[in-house]
Coordinates of C-alpha atoms and ligand atoms in Angstrom, one line a residue:
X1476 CA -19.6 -25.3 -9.1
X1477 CA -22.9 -24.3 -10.8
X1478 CA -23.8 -23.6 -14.1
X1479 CA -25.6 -20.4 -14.9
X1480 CA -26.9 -19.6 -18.8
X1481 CA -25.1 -17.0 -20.6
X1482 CA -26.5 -13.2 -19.3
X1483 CA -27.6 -14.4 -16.1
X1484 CA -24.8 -12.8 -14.1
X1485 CA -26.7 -9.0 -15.0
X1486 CA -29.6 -10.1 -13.5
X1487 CA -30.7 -8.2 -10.6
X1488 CA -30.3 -9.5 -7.2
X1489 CA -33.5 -10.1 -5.2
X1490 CA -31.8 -9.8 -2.0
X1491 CA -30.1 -6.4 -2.4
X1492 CA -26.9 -7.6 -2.3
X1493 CA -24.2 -6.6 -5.4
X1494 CA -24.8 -9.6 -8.2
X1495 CA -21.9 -12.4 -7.7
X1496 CA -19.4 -11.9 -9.9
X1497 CA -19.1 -15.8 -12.2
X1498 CA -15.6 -16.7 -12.6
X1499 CA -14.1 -19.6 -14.7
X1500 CA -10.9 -21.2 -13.6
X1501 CA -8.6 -22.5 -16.5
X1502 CA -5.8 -25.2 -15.3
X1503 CA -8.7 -25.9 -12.6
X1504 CA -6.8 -29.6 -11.4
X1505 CA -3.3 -28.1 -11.6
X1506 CA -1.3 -26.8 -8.2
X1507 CA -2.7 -22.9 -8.9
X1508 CA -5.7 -23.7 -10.2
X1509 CA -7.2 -26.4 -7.5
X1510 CA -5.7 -23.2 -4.7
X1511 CA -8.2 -21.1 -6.5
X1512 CA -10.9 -22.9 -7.5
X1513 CA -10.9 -23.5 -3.1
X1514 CA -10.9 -19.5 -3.0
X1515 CA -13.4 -18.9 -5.1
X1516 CA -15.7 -21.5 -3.5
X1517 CA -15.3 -19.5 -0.1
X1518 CA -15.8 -15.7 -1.4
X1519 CA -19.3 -14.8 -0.6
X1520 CA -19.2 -11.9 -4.0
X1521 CA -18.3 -14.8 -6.3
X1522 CA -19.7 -17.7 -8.4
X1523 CA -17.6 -20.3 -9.8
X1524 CA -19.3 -21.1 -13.3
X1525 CA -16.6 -23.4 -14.9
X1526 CA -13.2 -25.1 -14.6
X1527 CA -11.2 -26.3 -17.3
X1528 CA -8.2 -28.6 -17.7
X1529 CA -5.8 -29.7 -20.7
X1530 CA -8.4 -31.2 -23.5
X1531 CA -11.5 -29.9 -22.2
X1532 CA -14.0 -27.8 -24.7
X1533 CA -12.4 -24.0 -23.8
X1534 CA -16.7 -22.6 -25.0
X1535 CA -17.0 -24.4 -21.5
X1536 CA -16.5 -20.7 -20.1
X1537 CA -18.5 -19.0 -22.4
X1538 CA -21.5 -21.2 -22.4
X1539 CA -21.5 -21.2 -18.3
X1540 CA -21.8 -17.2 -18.5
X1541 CA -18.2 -16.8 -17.0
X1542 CA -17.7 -13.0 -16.7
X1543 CA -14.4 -13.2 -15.2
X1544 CA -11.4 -16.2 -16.4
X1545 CA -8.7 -17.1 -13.8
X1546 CA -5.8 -18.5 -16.0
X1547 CA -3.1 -20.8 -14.3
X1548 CA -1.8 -23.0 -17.4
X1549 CA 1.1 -23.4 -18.8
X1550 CA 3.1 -20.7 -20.7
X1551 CA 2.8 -22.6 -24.4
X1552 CA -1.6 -22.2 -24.4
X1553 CA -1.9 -19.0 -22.4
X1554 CA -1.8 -17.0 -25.5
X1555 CA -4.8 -19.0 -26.9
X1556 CA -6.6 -18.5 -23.7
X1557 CA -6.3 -15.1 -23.3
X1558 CA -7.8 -14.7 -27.3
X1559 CA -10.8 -16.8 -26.8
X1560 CA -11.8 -14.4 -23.6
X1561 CA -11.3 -11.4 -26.0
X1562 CA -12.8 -12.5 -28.6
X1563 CA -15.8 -13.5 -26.5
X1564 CA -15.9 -10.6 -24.3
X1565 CA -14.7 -12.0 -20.7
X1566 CA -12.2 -10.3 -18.6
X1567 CA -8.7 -12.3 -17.8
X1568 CA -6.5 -12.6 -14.9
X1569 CA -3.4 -14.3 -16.0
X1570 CA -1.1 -15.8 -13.3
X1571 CA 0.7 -18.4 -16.2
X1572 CA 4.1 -16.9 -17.0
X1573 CA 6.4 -16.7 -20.0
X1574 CA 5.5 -13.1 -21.2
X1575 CA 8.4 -10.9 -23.3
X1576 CA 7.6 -7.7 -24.6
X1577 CA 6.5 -8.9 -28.0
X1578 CA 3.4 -11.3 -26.5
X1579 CA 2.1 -8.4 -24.2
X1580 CA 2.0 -5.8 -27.0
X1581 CA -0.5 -8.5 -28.7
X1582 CA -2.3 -8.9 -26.3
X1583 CA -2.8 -5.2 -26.2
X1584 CA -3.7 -5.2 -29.8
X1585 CA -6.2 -7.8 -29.6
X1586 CA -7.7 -5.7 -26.7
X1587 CA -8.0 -2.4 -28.6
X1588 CA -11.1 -3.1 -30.3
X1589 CA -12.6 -4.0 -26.5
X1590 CA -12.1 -0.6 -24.5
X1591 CA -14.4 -2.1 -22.2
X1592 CA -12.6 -5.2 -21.7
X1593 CA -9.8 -6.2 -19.3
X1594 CA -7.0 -8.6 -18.7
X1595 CA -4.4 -8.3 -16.2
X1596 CA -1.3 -10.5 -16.4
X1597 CA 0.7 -10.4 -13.2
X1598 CA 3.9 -13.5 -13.0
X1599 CA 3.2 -13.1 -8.8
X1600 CA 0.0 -12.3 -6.7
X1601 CA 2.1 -12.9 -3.4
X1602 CA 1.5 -9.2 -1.8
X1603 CA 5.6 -10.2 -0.3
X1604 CA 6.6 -10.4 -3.7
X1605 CA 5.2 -7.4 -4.8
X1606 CA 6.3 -5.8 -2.2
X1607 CA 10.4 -7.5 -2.6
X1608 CA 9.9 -6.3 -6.4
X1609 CA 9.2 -2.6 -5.4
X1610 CA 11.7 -2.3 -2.7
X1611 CA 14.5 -4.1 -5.0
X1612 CA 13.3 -1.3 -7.8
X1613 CA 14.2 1.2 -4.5
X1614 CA 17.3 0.4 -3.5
X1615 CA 18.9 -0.7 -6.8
X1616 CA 20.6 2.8 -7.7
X1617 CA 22.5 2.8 -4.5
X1618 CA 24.2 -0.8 -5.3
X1619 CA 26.8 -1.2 -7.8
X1620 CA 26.0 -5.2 -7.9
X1621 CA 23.0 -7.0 -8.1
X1622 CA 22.3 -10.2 -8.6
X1623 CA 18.4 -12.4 -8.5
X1624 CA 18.5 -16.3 -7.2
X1625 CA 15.1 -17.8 -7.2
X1626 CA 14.3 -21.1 -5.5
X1627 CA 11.4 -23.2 -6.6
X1628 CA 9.7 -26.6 -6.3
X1629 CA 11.2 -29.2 -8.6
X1630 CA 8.2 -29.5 -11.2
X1631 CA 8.3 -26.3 -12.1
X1632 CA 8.0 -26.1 -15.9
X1633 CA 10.1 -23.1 -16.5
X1634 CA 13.3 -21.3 -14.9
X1635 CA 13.8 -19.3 -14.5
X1636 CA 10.6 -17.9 -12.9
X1637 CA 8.2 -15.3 -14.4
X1638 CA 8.6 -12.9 -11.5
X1639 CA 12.8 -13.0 -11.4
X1640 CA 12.5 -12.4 -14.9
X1641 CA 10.4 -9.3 -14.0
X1642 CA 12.4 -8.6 -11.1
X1643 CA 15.9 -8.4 -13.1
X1644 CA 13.7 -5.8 -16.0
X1645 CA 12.4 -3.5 -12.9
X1646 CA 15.8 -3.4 -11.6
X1647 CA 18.2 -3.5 -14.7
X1648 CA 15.5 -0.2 -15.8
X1649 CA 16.0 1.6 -12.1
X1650 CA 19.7 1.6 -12.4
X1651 CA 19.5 2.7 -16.3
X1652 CA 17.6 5.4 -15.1
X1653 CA 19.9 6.6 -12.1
X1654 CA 22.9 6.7 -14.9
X1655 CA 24.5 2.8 -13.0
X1656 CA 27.1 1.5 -15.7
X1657 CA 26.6 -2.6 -15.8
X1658 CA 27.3 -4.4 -12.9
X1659 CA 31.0 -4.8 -12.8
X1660 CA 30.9 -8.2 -11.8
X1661 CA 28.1 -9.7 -14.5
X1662 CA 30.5 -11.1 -16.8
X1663 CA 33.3 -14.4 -16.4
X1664 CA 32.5 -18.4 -16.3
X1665 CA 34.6 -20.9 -16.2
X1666 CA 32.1 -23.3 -16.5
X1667 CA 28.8 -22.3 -18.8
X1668 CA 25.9 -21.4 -17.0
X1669 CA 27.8 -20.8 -13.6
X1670 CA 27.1 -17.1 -13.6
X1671 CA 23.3 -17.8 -14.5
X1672 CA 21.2 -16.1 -16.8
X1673 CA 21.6 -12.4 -18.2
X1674 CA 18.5 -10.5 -17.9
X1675 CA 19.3 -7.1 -19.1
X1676 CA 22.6 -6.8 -17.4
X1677 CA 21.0 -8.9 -14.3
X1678 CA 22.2 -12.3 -13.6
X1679 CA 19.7 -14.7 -12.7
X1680 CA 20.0 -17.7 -11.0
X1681 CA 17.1 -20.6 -10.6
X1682 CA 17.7 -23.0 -7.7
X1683 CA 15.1 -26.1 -8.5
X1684 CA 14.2 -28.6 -5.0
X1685 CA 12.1 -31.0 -3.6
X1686 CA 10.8 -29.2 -0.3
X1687 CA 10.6 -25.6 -1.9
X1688 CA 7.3 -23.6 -2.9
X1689 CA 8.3 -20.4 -4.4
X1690 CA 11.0 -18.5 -2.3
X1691 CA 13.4 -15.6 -4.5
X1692 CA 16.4 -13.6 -2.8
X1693 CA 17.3 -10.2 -4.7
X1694 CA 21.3 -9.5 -3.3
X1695 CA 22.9 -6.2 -3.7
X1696 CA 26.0 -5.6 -3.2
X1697 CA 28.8 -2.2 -2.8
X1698 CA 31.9 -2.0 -1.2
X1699 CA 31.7 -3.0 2.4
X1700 CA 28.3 -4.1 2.4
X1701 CA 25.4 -6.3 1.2
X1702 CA 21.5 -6.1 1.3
X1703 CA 19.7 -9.3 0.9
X1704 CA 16.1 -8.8 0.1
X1705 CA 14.1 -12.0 0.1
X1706 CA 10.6 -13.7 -0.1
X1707 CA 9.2 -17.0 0.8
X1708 CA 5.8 -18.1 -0.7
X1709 CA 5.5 -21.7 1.5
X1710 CA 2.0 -22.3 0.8
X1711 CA -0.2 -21.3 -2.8
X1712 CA -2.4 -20.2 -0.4
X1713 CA 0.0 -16.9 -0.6
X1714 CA -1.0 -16.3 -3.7
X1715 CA -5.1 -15.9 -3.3
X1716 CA -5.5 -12.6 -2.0
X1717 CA -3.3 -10.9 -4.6
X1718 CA -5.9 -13.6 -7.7
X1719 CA -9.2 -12.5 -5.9
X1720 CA -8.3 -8.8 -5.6
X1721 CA -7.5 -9.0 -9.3
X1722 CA -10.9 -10.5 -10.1
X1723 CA -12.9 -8.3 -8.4
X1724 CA -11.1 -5.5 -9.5
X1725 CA -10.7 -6.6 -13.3
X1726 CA -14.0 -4.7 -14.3
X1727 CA -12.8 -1.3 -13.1
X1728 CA -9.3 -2.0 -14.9
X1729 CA -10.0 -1.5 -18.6
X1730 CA -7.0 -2.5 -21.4
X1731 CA -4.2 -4.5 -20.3
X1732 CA -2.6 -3.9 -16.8
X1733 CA 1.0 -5.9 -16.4
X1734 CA 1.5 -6.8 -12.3
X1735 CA -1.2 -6.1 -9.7
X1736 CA 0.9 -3.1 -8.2
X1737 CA -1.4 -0.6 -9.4
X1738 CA -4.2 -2.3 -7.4
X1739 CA -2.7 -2.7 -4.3
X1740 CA -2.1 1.6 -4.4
X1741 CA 1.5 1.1 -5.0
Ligands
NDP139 N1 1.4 -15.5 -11.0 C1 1.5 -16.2 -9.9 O1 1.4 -15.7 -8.7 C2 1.9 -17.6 -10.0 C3 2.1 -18.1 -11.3 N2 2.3 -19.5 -11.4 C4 2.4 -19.9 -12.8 O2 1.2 -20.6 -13.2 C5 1.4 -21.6 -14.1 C6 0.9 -22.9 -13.6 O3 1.6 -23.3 -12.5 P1 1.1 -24.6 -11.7 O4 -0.3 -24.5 -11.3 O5 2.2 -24.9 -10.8 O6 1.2 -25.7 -12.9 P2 0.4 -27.1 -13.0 O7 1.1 -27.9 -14.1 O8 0.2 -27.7 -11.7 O9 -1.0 -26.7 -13.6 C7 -1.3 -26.3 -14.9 C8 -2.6 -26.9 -15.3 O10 -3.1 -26.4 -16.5 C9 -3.6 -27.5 -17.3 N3 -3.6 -27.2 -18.7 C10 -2.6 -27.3 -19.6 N4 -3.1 -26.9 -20.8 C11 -4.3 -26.4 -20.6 C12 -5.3 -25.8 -21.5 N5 -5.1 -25.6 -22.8 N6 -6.5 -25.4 -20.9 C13 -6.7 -25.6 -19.6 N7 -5.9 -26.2 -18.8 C14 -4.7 -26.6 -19.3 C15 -2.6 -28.6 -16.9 O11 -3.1 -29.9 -17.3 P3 -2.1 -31.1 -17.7 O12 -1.3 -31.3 -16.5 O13 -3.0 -32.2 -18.1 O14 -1.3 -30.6 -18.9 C16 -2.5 -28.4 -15.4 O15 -3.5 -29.1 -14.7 C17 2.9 -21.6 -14.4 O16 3.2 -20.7 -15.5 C18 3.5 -20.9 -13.1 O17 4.7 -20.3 -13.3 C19 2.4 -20.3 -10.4 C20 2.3 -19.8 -9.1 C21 2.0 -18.5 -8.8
LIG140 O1 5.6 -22.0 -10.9 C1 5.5 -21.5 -9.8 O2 5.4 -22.2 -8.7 C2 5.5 -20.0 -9.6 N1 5.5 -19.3 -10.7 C3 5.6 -17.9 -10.8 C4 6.8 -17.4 -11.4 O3 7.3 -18.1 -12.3 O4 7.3 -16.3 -11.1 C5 5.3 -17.2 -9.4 C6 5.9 -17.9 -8.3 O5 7.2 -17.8 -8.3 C7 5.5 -19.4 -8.3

């Protein structure tokens, strides 16, 4: 890590090549946040300027002239985060989960007075699990049951998982929009909680074990048939190309963008 004054990332470069772009990690010691902090060290285009854990002073970023904040945290402070690099005028990429509606329409409002300014919030940079959300969006009007299971590592700190939650909305708004009546088969426990959790019509289950990494199945379901879509993250390292597209995109991405689908041309 070095430490550059604020400004210093507009300088001109002397060697011709593009100025590095200075990127601060927040939750820099946690199981995200030590992945990236390992992939920014190794990109040639950028500069990490700051990392930041639980109690350290958050003007950290500022004062090191971040440009760009990476954002691994915890769902409870990511809200905080995210207003400190508005109000001082640094983009954010947000992998922390635990977004409804209600918290990305605020962020939205606090970026209105910024049009230059970006932050993108995305609950999976795993290209697979973009790519399981989109083709789970495909197929859903053709299935008259659905249901998400997501399978995680046992210190996860919520369930279920940003990116099921996400899943079951993109899905549960596919089959809206093809005219699907609910899933016929969303309903009856015997025990509470056996069924899982209702996302929009969409039961969601969230499987918690020593061993996992981040692994979700999408199942579908019509007469005489199933399709099982699924993705296995076994290594954070999964997760770095989707976090350093994102930051070296961020500048060109204005507003707030929810999912990195719209930079991988999808
Ligand atoms: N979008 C994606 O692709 C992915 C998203 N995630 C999400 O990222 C988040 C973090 O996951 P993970 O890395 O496993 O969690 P960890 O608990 O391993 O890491 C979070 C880190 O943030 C630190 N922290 C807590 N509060 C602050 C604060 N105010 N400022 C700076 N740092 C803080 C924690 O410190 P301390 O322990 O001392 O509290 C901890 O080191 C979760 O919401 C998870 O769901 C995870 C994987 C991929
Ligand atoms: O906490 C995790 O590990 C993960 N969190 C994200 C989520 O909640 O969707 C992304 C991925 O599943 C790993």
């Amino acid at each position: 890590m070095t430490t550059s004054a604020p400004g210093e990332q507009d300088s001109p470069s002397t060697t011709g090549e593009p100025p590095r772009i200075n990127v601060g990690v927040l939750g820099a010691r946690g199981r995200m946040g030590t992945e990236v902090v390992k992939a920014v060290n190794a990109a040639d285009d950028l500069e990490l300027v700051a990392m930041v854990e639980a109690g350290d002073w958050l003007f950290n970023v500022a004062d090191a002239g971040a440009e760009v904040v990476v954002d691994f945290t915890r769902p409870d402070v990511v809200m905080d985060n995210i207003r400190f690099c508005i109000d001082n005028d640094i983009h954010c990429v947000v992998g922390t989960t635990g977004f409804d509606e209600a918290k990305l329409a605020t962020v939205a409002e606090w970026l209105q007075p910024k049009p230059d300014l970006g932050v993108i919030i995305a609950p999976n940079f795993g290209i697979g699990a973009v790519l399981l959300m989109r083709f789970a969006q495909e197929a859903a009007r053709f299935f008259p049951s659905v249901e998400v299971v997501e399978l995680h590592h046992p210190n996860k700190v919520d369930a279920p998982s940003g990116t099921a939650v996400r899943t079951a909305r993109l899905v549960a708004a596919a089959r809206r929009a093809a005219g699907l009546p609910p899933a016929p088969d969303a309903t009856t426990d015997s025990l509470p909680g056996a069924r899982g959790a209702d996302v929009e019509g969409v039961a969601v289950h969230a499987v918690r074990l020593s061993g996992l990494v981040a692994h979700q199945e999408v199942l579908m379901g019509a007469p005489g048939e199933t399709l099982t879509l699924r993705h296995d993250s076994y290594d954070r390292a999964s997760f770095m190309p989707g976090v350093l597209l994102a930051v070296r995109e961020i500048r060109r991405h204005p507003g707030l963008t929810v999912g990195i689908e719209g930079l991988l041309g999808l």
